Short mmCIF file of N, CA and C in Angstrom, two decimals:
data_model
loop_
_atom_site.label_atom_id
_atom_site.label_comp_id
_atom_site.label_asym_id
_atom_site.label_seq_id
_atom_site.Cartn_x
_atom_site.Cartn_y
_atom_site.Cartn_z
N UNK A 24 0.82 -1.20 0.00
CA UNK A 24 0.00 0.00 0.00
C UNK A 24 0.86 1.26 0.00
N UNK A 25 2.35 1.18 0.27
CA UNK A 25 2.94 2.41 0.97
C UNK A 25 3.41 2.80 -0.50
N UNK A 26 3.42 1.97 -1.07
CA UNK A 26 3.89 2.45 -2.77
C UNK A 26 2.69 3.46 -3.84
N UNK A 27 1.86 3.11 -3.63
CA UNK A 27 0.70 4.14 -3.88
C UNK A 27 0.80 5.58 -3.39
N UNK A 28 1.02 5.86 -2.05
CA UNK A 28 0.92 7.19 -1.68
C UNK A 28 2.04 7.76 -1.16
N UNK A 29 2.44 9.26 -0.95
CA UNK A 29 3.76 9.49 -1.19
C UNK A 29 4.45 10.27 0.77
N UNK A 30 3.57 8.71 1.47
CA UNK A 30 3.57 8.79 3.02
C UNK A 30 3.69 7.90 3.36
N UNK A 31 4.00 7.75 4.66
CA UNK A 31 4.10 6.66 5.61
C UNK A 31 2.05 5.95 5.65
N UNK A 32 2.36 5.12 5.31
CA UNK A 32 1.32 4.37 5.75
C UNK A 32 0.73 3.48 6.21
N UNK A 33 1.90 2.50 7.06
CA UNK A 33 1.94 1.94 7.95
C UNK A 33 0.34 1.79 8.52
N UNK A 34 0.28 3.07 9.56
CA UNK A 34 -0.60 2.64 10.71
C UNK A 34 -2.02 3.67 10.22
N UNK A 35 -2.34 3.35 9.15
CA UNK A 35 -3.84 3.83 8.91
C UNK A 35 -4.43 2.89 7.87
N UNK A 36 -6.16 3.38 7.72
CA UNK A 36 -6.52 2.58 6.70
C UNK A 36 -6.61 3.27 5.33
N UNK A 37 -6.91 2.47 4.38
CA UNK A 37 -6.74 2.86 2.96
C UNK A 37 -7.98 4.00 2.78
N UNK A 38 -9.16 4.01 3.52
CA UNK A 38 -10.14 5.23 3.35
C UNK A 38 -9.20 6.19 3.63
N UNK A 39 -8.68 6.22 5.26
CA UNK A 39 -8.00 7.36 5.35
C UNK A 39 -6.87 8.20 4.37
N UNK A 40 -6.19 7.09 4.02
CA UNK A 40 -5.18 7.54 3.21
C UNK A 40 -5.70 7.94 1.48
N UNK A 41 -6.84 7.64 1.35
CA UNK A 41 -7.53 8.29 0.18
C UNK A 41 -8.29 9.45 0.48
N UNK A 42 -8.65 9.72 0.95
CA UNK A 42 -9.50 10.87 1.84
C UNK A 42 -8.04 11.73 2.10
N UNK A 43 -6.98 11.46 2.55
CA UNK A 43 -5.83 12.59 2.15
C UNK A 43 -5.56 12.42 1.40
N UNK A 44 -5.43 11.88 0.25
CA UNK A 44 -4.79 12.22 -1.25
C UNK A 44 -5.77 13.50 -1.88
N UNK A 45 -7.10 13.01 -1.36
CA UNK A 45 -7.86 14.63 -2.21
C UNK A 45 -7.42 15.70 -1.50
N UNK A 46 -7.82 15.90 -0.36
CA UNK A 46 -7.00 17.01 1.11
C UNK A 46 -5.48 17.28 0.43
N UNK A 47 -5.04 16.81 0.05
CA UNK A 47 -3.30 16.99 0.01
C UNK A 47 -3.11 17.55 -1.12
N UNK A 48 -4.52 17.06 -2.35
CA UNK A 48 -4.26 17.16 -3.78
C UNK A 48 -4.87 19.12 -4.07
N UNK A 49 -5.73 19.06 -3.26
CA UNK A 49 -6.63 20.13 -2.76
C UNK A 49 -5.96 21.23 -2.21
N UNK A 50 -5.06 21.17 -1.29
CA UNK A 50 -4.64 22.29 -0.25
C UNK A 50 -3.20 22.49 -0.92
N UNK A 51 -3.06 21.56 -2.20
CA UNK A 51 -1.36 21.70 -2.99
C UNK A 51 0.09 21.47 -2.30
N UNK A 52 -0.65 19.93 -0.96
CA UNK A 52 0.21 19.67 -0.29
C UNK A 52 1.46 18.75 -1.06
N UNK A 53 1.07 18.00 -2.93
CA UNK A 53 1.38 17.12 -3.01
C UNK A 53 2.69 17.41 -4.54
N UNK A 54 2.63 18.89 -4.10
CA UNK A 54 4.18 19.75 -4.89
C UNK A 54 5.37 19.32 -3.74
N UNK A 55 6.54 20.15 -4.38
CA UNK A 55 7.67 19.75 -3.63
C UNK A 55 7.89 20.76 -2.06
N UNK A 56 7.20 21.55 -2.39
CA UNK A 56 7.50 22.55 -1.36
C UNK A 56 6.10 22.50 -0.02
N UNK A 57 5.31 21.33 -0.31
CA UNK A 57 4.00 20.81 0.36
C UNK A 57 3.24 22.01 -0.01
N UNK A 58 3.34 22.69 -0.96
CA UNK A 58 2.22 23.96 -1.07
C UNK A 58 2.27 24.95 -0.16
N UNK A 59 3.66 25.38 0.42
CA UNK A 59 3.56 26.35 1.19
C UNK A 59 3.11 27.59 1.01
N UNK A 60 2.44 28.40 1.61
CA UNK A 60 1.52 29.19 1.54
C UNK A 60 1.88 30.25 2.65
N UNK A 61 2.07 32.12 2.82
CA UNK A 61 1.69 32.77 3.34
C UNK A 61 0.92 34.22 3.05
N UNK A 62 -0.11 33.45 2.66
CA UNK A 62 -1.11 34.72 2.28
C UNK A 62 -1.73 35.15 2.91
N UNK A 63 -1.61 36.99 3.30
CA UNK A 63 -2.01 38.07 4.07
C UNK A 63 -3.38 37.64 3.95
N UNK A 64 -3.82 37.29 2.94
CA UNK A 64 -5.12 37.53 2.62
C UNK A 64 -6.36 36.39 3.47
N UNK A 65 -5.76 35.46 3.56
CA UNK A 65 -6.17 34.21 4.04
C UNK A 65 -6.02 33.84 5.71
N UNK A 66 -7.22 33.74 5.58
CA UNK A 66 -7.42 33.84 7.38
C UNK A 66 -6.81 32.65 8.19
N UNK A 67 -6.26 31.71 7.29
CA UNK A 67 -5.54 30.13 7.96
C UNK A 67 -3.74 30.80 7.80
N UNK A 68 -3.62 32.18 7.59
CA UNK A 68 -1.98 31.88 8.24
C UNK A 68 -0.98 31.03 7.17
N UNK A 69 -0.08 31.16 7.73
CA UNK A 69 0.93 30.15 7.13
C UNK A 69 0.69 28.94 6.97
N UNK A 70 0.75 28.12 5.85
CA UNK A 70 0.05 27.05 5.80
C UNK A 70 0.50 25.78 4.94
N UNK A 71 1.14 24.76 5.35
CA UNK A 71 1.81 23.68 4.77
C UNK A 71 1.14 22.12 4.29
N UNK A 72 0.97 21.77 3.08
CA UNK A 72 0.32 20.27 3.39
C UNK A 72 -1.44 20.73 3.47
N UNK A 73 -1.59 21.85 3.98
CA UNK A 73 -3.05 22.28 3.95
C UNK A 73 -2.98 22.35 5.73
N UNK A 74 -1.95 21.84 6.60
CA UNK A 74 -2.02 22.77 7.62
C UNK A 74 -1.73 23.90 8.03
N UNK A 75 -2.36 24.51 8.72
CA UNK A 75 -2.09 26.06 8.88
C UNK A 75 -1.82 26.75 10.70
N UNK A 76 -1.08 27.28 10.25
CA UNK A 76 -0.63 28.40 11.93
C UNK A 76 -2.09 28.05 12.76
N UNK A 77 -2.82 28.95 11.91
CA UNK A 77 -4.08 29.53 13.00
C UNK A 77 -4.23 27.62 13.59
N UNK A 78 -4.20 27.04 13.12
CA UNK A 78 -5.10 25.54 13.62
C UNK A 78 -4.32 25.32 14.15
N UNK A 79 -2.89 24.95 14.06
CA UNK A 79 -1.63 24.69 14.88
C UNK A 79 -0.87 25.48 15.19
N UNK A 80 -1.47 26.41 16.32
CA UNK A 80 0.27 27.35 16.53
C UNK A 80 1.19 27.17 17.18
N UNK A 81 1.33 26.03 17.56
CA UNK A 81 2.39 25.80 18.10
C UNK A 81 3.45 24.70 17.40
N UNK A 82 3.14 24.55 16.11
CA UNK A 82 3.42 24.19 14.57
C UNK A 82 4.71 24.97 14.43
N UNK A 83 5.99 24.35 14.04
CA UNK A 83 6.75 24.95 12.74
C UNK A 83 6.37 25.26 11.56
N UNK A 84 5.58 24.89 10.94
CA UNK A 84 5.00 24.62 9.97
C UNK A 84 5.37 24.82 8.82
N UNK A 85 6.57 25.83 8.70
CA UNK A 85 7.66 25.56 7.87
C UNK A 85 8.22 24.60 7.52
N UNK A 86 8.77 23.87 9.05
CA UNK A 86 9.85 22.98 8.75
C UNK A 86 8.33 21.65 8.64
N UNK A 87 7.52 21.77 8.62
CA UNK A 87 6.44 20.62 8.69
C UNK A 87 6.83 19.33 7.34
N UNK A 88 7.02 18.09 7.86
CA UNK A 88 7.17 17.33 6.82
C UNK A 88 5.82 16.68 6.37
N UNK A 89 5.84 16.18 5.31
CA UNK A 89 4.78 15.41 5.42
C UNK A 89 4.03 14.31 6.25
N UNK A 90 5.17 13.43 6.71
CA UNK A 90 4.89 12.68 7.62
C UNK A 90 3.87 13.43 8.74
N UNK A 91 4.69 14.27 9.75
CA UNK A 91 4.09 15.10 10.25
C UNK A 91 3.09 15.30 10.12
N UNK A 92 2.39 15.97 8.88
CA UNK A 92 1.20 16.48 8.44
C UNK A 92 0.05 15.34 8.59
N UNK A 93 0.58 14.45 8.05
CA UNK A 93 -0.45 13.12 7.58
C UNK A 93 -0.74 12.55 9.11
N UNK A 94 0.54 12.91 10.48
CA UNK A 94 -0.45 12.02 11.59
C UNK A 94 -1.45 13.32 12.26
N UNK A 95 -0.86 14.61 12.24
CA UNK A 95 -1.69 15.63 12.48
C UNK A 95 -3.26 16.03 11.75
N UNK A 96 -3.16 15.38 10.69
CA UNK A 96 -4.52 15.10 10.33
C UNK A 96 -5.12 13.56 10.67
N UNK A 97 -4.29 13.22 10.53
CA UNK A 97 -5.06 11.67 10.86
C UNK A 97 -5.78 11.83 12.98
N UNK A 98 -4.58 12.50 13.67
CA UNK A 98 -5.02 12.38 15.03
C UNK A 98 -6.04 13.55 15.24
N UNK A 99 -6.16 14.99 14.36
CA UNK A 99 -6.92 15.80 14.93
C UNK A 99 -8.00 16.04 13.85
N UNK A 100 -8.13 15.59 12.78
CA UNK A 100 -9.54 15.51 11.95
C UNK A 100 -10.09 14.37 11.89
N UNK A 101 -8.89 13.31 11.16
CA UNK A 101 -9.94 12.21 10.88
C UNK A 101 -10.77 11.63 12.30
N UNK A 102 -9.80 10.87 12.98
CA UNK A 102 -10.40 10.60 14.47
C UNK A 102 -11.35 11.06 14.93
N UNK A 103 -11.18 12.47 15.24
CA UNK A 103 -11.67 13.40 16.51
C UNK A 103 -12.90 13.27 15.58
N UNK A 104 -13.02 13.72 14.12
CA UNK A 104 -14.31 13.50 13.34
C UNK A 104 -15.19 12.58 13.30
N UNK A 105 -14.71 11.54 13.81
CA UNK A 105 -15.22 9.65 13.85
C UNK A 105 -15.15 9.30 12.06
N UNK A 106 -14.68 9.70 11.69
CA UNK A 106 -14.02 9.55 9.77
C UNK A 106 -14.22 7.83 9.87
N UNK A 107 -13.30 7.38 10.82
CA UNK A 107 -13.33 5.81 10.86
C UNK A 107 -15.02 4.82 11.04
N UNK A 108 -15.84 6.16 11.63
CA UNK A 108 -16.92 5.10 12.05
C UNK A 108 -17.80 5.15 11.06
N UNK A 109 -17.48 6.08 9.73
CA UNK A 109 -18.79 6.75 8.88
C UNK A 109 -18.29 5.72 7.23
N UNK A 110 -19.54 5.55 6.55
CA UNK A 110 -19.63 5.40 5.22
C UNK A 110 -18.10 5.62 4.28
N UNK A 111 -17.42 5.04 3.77
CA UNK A 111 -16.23 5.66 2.90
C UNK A 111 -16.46 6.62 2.03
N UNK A 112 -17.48 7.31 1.15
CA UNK A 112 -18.55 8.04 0.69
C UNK A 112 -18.50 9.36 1.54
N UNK A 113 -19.07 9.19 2.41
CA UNK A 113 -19.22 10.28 3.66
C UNK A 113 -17.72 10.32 4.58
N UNK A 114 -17.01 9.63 4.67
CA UNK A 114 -16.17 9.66 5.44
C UNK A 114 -15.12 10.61 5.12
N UNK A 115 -14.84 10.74 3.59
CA UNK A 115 -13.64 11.68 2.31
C UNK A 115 -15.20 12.82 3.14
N UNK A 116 -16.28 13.07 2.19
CA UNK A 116 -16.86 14.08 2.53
C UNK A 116 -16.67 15.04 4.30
N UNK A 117 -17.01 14.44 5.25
CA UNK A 117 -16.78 14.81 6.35
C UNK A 117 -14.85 15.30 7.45
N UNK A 118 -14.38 14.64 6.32
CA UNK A 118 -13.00 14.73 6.28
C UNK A 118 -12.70 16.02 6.37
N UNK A 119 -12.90 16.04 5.05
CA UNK A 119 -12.67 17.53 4.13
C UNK A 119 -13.32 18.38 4.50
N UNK A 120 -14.47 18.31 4.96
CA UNK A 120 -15.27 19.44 5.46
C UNK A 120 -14.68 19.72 7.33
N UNK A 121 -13.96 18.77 7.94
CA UNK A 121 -13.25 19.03 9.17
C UNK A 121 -12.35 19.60 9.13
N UNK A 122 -11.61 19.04 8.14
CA UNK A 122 -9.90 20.21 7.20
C UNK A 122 -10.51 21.84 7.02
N UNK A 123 -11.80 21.76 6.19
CA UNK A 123 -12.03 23.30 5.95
C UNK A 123 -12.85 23.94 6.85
N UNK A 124 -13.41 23.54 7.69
CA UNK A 124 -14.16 24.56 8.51
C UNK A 124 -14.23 24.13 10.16
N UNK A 125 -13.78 23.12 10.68
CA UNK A 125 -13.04 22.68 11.74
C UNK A 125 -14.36 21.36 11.97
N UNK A 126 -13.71 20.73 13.25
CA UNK A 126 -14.17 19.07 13.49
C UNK A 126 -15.98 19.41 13.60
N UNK A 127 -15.94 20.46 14.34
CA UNK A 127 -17.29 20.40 15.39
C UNK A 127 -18.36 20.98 14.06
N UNK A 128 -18.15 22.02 13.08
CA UNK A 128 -19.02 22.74 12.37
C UNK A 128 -18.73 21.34 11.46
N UNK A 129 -18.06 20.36 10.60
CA UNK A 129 -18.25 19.27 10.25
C UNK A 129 -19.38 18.54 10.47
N UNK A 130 -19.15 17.87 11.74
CA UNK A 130 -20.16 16.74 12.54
C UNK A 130 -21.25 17.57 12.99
N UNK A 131 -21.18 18.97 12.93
CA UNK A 131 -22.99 19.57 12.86
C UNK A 131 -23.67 19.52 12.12
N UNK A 132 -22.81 19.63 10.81
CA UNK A 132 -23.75 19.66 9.38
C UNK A 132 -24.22 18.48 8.90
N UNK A 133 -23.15 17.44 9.57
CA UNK A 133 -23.65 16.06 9.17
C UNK A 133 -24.61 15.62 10.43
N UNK A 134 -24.79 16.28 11.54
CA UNK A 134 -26.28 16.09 11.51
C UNK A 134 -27.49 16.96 11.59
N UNK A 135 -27.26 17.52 11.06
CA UNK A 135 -28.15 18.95 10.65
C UNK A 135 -29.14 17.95 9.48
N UNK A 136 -27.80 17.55 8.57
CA UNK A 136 -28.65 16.66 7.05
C UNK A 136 -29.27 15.03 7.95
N UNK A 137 -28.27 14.52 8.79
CA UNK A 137 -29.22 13.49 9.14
C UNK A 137 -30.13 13.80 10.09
N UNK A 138 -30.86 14.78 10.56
CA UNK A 138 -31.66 15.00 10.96
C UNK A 138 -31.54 14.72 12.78
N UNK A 139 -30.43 14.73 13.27
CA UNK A 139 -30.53 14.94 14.40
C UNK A 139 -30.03 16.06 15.00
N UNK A 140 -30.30 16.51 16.56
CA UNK A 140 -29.69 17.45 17.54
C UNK A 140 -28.09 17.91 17.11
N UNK A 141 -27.88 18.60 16.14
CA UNK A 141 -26.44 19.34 16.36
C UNK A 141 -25.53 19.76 17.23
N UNK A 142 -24.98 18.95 18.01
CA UNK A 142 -24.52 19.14 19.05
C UNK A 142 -22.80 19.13 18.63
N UNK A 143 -22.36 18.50 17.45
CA UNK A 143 -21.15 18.91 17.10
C UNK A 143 -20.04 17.21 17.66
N UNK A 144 -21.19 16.41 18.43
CA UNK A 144 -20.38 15.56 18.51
C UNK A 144 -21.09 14.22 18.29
N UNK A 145 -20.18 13.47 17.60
CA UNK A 145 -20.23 12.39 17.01
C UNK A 145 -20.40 11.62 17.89
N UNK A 146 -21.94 10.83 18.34
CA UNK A 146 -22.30 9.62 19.15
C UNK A 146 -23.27 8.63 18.65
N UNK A 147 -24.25 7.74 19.62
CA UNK A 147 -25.09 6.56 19.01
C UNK A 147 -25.63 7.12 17.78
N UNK A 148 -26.62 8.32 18.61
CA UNK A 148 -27.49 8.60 18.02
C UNK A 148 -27.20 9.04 16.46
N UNK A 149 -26.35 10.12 16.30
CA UNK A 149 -25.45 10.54 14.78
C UNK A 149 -25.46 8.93 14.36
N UNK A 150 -24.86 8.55 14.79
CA UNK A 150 -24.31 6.75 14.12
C UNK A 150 -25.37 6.41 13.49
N UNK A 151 -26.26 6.05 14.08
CA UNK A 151 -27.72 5.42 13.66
C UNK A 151 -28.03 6.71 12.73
N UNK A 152 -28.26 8.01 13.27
CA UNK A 152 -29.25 8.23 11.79
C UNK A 152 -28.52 8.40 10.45
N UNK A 153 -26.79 8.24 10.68
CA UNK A 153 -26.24 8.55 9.42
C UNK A 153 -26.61 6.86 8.77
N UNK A 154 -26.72 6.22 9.26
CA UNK A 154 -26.64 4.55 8.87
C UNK A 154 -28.16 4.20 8.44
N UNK A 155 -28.94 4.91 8.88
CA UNK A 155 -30.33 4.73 8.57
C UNK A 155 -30.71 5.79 7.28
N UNK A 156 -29.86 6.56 6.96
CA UNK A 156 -30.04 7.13 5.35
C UNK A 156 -29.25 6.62 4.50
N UNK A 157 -29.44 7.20 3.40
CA UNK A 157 -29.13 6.77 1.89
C UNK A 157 -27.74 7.65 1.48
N UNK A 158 -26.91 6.60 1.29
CA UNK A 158 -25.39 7.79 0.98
C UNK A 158 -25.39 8.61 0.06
N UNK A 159 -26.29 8.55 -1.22
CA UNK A 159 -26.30 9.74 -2.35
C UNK A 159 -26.92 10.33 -1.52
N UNK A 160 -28.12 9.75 -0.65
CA UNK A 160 -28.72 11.31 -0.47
C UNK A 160 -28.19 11.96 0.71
N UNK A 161 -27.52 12.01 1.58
CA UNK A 161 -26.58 12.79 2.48
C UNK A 161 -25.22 12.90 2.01
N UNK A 162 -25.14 12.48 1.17
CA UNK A 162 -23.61 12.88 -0.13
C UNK A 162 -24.23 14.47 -0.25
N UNK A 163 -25.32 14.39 -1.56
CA UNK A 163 -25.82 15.31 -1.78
C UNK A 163 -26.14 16.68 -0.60
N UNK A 164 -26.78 16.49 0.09
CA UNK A 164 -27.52 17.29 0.98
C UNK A 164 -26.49 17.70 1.67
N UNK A 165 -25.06 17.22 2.30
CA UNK A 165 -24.13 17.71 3.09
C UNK A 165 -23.21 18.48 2.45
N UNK A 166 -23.15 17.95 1.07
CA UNK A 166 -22.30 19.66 0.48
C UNK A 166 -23.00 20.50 -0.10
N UNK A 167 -24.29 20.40 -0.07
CA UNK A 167 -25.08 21.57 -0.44
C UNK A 167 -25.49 22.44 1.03
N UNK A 168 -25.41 21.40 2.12
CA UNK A 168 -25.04 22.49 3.36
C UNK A 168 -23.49 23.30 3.50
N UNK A 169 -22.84 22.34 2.83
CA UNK A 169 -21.35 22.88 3.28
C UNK A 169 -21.35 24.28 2.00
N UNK A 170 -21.94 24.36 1.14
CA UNK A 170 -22.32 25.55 0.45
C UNK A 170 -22.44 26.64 0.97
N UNK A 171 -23.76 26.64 2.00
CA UNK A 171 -24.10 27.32 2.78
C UNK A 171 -23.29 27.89 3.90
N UNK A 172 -22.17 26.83 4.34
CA UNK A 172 -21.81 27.32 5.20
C UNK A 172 -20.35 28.51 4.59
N UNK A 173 -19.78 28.57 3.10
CA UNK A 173 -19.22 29.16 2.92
C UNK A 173 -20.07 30.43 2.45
N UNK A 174 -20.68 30.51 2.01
CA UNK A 174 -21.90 31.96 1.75
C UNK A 174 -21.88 32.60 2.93
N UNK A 175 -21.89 32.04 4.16
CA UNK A 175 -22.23 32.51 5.57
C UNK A 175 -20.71 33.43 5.81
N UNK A 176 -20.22 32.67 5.50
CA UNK A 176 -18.38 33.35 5.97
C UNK A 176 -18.29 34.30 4.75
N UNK A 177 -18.67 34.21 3.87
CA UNK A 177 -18.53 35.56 2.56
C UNK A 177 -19.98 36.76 2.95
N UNK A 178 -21.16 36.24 3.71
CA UNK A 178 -21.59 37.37 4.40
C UNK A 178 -21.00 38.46 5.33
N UNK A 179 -20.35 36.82 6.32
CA UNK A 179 -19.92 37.87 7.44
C UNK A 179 -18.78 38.47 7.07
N UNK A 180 -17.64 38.50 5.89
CA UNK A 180 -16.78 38.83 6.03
C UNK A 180 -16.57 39.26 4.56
N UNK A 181 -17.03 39.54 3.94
CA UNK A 181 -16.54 40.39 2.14
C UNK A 181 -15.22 39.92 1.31
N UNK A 182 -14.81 40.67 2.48
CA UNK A 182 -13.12 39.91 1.61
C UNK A 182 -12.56 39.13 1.24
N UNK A 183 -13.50 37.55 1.83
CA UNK A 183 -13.33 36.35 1.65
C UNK A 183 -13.93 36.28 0.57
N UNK A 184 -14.47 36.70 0.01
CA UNK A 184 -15.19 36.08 -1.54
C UNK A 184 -14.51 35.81 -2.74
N UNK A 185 -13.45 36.40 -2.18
CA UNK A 185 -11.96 35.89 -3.37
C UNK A 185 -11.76 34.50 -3.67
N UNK A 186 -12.50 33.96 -2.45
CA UNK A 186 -11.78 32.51 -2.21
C UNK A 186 -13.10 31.83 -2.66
N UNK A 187 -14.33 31.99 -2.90
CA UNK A 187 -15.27 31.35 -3.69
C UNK A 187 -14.95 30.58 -4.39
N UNK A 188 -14.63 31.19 -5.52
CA UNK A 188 -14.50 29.92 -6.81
C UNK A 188 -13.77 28.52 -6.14
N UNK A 189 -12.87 29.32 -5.82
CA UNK A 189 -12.04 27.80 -5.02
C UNK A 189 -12.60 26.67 -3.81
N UNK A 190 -13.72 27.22 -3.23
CA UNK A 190 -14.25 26.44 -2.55
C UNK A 190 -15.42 26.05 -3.18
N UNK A 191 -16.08 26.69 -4.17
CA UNK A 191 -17.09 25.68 -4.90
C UNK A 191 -16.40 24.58 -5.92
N UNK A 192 -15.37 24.87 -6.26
CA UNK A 192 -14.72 23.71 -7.45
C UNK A 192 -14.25 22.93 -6.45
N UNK A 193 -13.81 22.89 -4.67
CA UNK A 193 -13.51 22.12 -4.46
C UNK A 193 -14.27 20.84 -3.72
N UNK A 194 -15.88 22.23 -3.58
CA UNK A 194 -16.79 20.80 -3.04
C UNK A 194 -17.28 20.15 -4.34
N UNK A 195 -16.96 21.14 -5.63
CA UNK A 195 -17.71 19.78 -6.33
C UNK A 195 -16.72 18.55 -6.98
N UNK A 196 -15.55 19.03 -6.44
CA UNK A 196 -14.42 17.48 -6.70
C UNK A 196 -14.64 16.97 -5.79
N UNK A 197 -15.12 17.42 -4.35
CA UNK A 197 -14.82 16.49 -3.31
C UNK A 197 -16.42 15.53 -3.81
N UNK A 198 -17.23 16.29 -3.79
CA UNK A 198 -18.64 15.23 -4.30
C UNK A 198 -18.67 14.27 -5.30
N UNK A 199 -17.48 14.51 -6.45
CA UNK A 199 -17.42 13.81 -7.35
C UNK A 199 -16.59 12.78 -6.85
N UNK A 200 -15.50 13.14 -6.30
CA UNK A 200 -14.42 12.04 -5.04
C UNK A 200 -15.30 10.69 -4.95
N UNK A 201 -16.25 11.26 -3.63
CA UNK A 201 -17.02 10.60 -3.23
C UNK A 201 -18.03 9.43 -3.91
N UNK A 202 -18.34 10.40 -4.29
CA UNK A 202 -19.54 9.62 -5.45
C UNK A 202 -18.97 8.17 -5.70
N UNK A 203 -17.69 7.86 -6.62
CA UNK A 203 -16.68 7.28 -7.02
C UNK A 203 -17.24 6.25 -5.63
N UNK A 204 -16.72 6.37 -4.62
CA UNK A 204 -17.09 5.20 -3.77
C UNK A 204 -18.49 4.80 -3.17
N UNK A 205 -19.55 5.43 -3.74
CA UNK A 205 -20.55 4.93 -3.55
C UNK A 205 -21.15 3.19 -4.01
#
C-alpha cells in the first residue's frame, strides 16, 4: 500500500489515506514545497500540506514534513471526526469538510442533514441516523449544506469572496471524489 501514496502508511486505513490524497491534492500539499503558503489575505496563516498556523500554533510549519502532516490530520480531523466510524462516501466528505471549517461545524452539518440534535459531537445517536439514510442522499444534501456554510463566511466577512471559486470547485471534486465510492 505504501507504494501508492507518497507517506508513511503503515498505521492507517486505505479510506483514510484516500480521503488525504484529495486534502493533500486540494490544499497543494502534493508539490515539492507541500504547497507552502503565506497569504495576508487568508485567514488560515501560514500554511503547509493544507495545515495552517491559525489551527496549529504551536506548529513549525515551515519545517512541517509530510509525515508530520499526515499524523496531524489523521489524530486531529480524521479521528476526533469519527471519519473511521462513517460510510467511505461520507467519510472523504466529512474529512474535508473538518480540514475546511473545523471538526465540530463538520459533525454539525452532518447532523443537521441526518436529521438529528447538532450538538457537534459524534455519538449513538449521529451513528444510527447517518446509517439509517441513503449515501447519495446525504452525499448530496451535506455539500449543499457545506455551500451554505461558505456563503455565511462571505456574508460575514466580504473579503473572503476571493476565495469562492475555489471552494465551490472544491466541493464539487470532493462530491465527485465521493460519489466514485458509492
Amino acid at each position: 500500500m505504501s507504494q501508492d501514496f507518497p507517506f508513511n502508511t503503515r498505521d492507517y486505513s486505505l479510506s483514510f489515506c484516500h480521503a488525504l490524497m484529495f486534502v493533500l491534492e486540494k490544499e497543494g500539499g502534493l508539490t515539492a514545497d507541500g504547497g507552502y503558503v503565506d497569504d495576508p489575505q487568508d485567514r488560515g496563516g501560514e500554511t503547509k500540506f493544507g495545515i495552517s498556523q491559525r489551527a496549529f500554533p504551536h506548529e513549525n510549519i515551515a519545517d512541517l514534513t509530510i509525515d508530520d502532516a499526515v499524523a496531524l490530520y489523521y489524530a486531529h480531523y480524521w479521528l476526533v471526526a469519527s471519519c473511521n466510524d462513517l460510510p467511505d462516501p461520507l467519510s472523504l466528505a466529512v474529512f474535508d469538510a473538518a480540514v475546511q471549517h473545523g471538526v465540530r461545524a463538520a459533525i454539525k452539518m452532518l447532523q443537521e442533514v441526518a436529521g438529528v440534535v447538532a450538538d457537534g459531537i459524534y455519538g449513538p445517536k449521529t451513528h444510527e441516523a447517518v446509517y439509517a439514510k441513503d449515501d447519495e442522499y446525504l452525499l448530496s444534501v451535506y455539500h449543499l449544506r457545506r455551500a451554505r456554510f461558505y456563503a455565511r463566511i462571505i456574508k460575514k466577512n466580504p473579503t473572503q469572496s476571493r476565495f469562492i471559486e475555489g471552494w465551490h470547485n472544491r466541493l464539487s471534486d470532493c462530491l465527485e471524489a465521493a460519489w466514485e465510492l458509492v
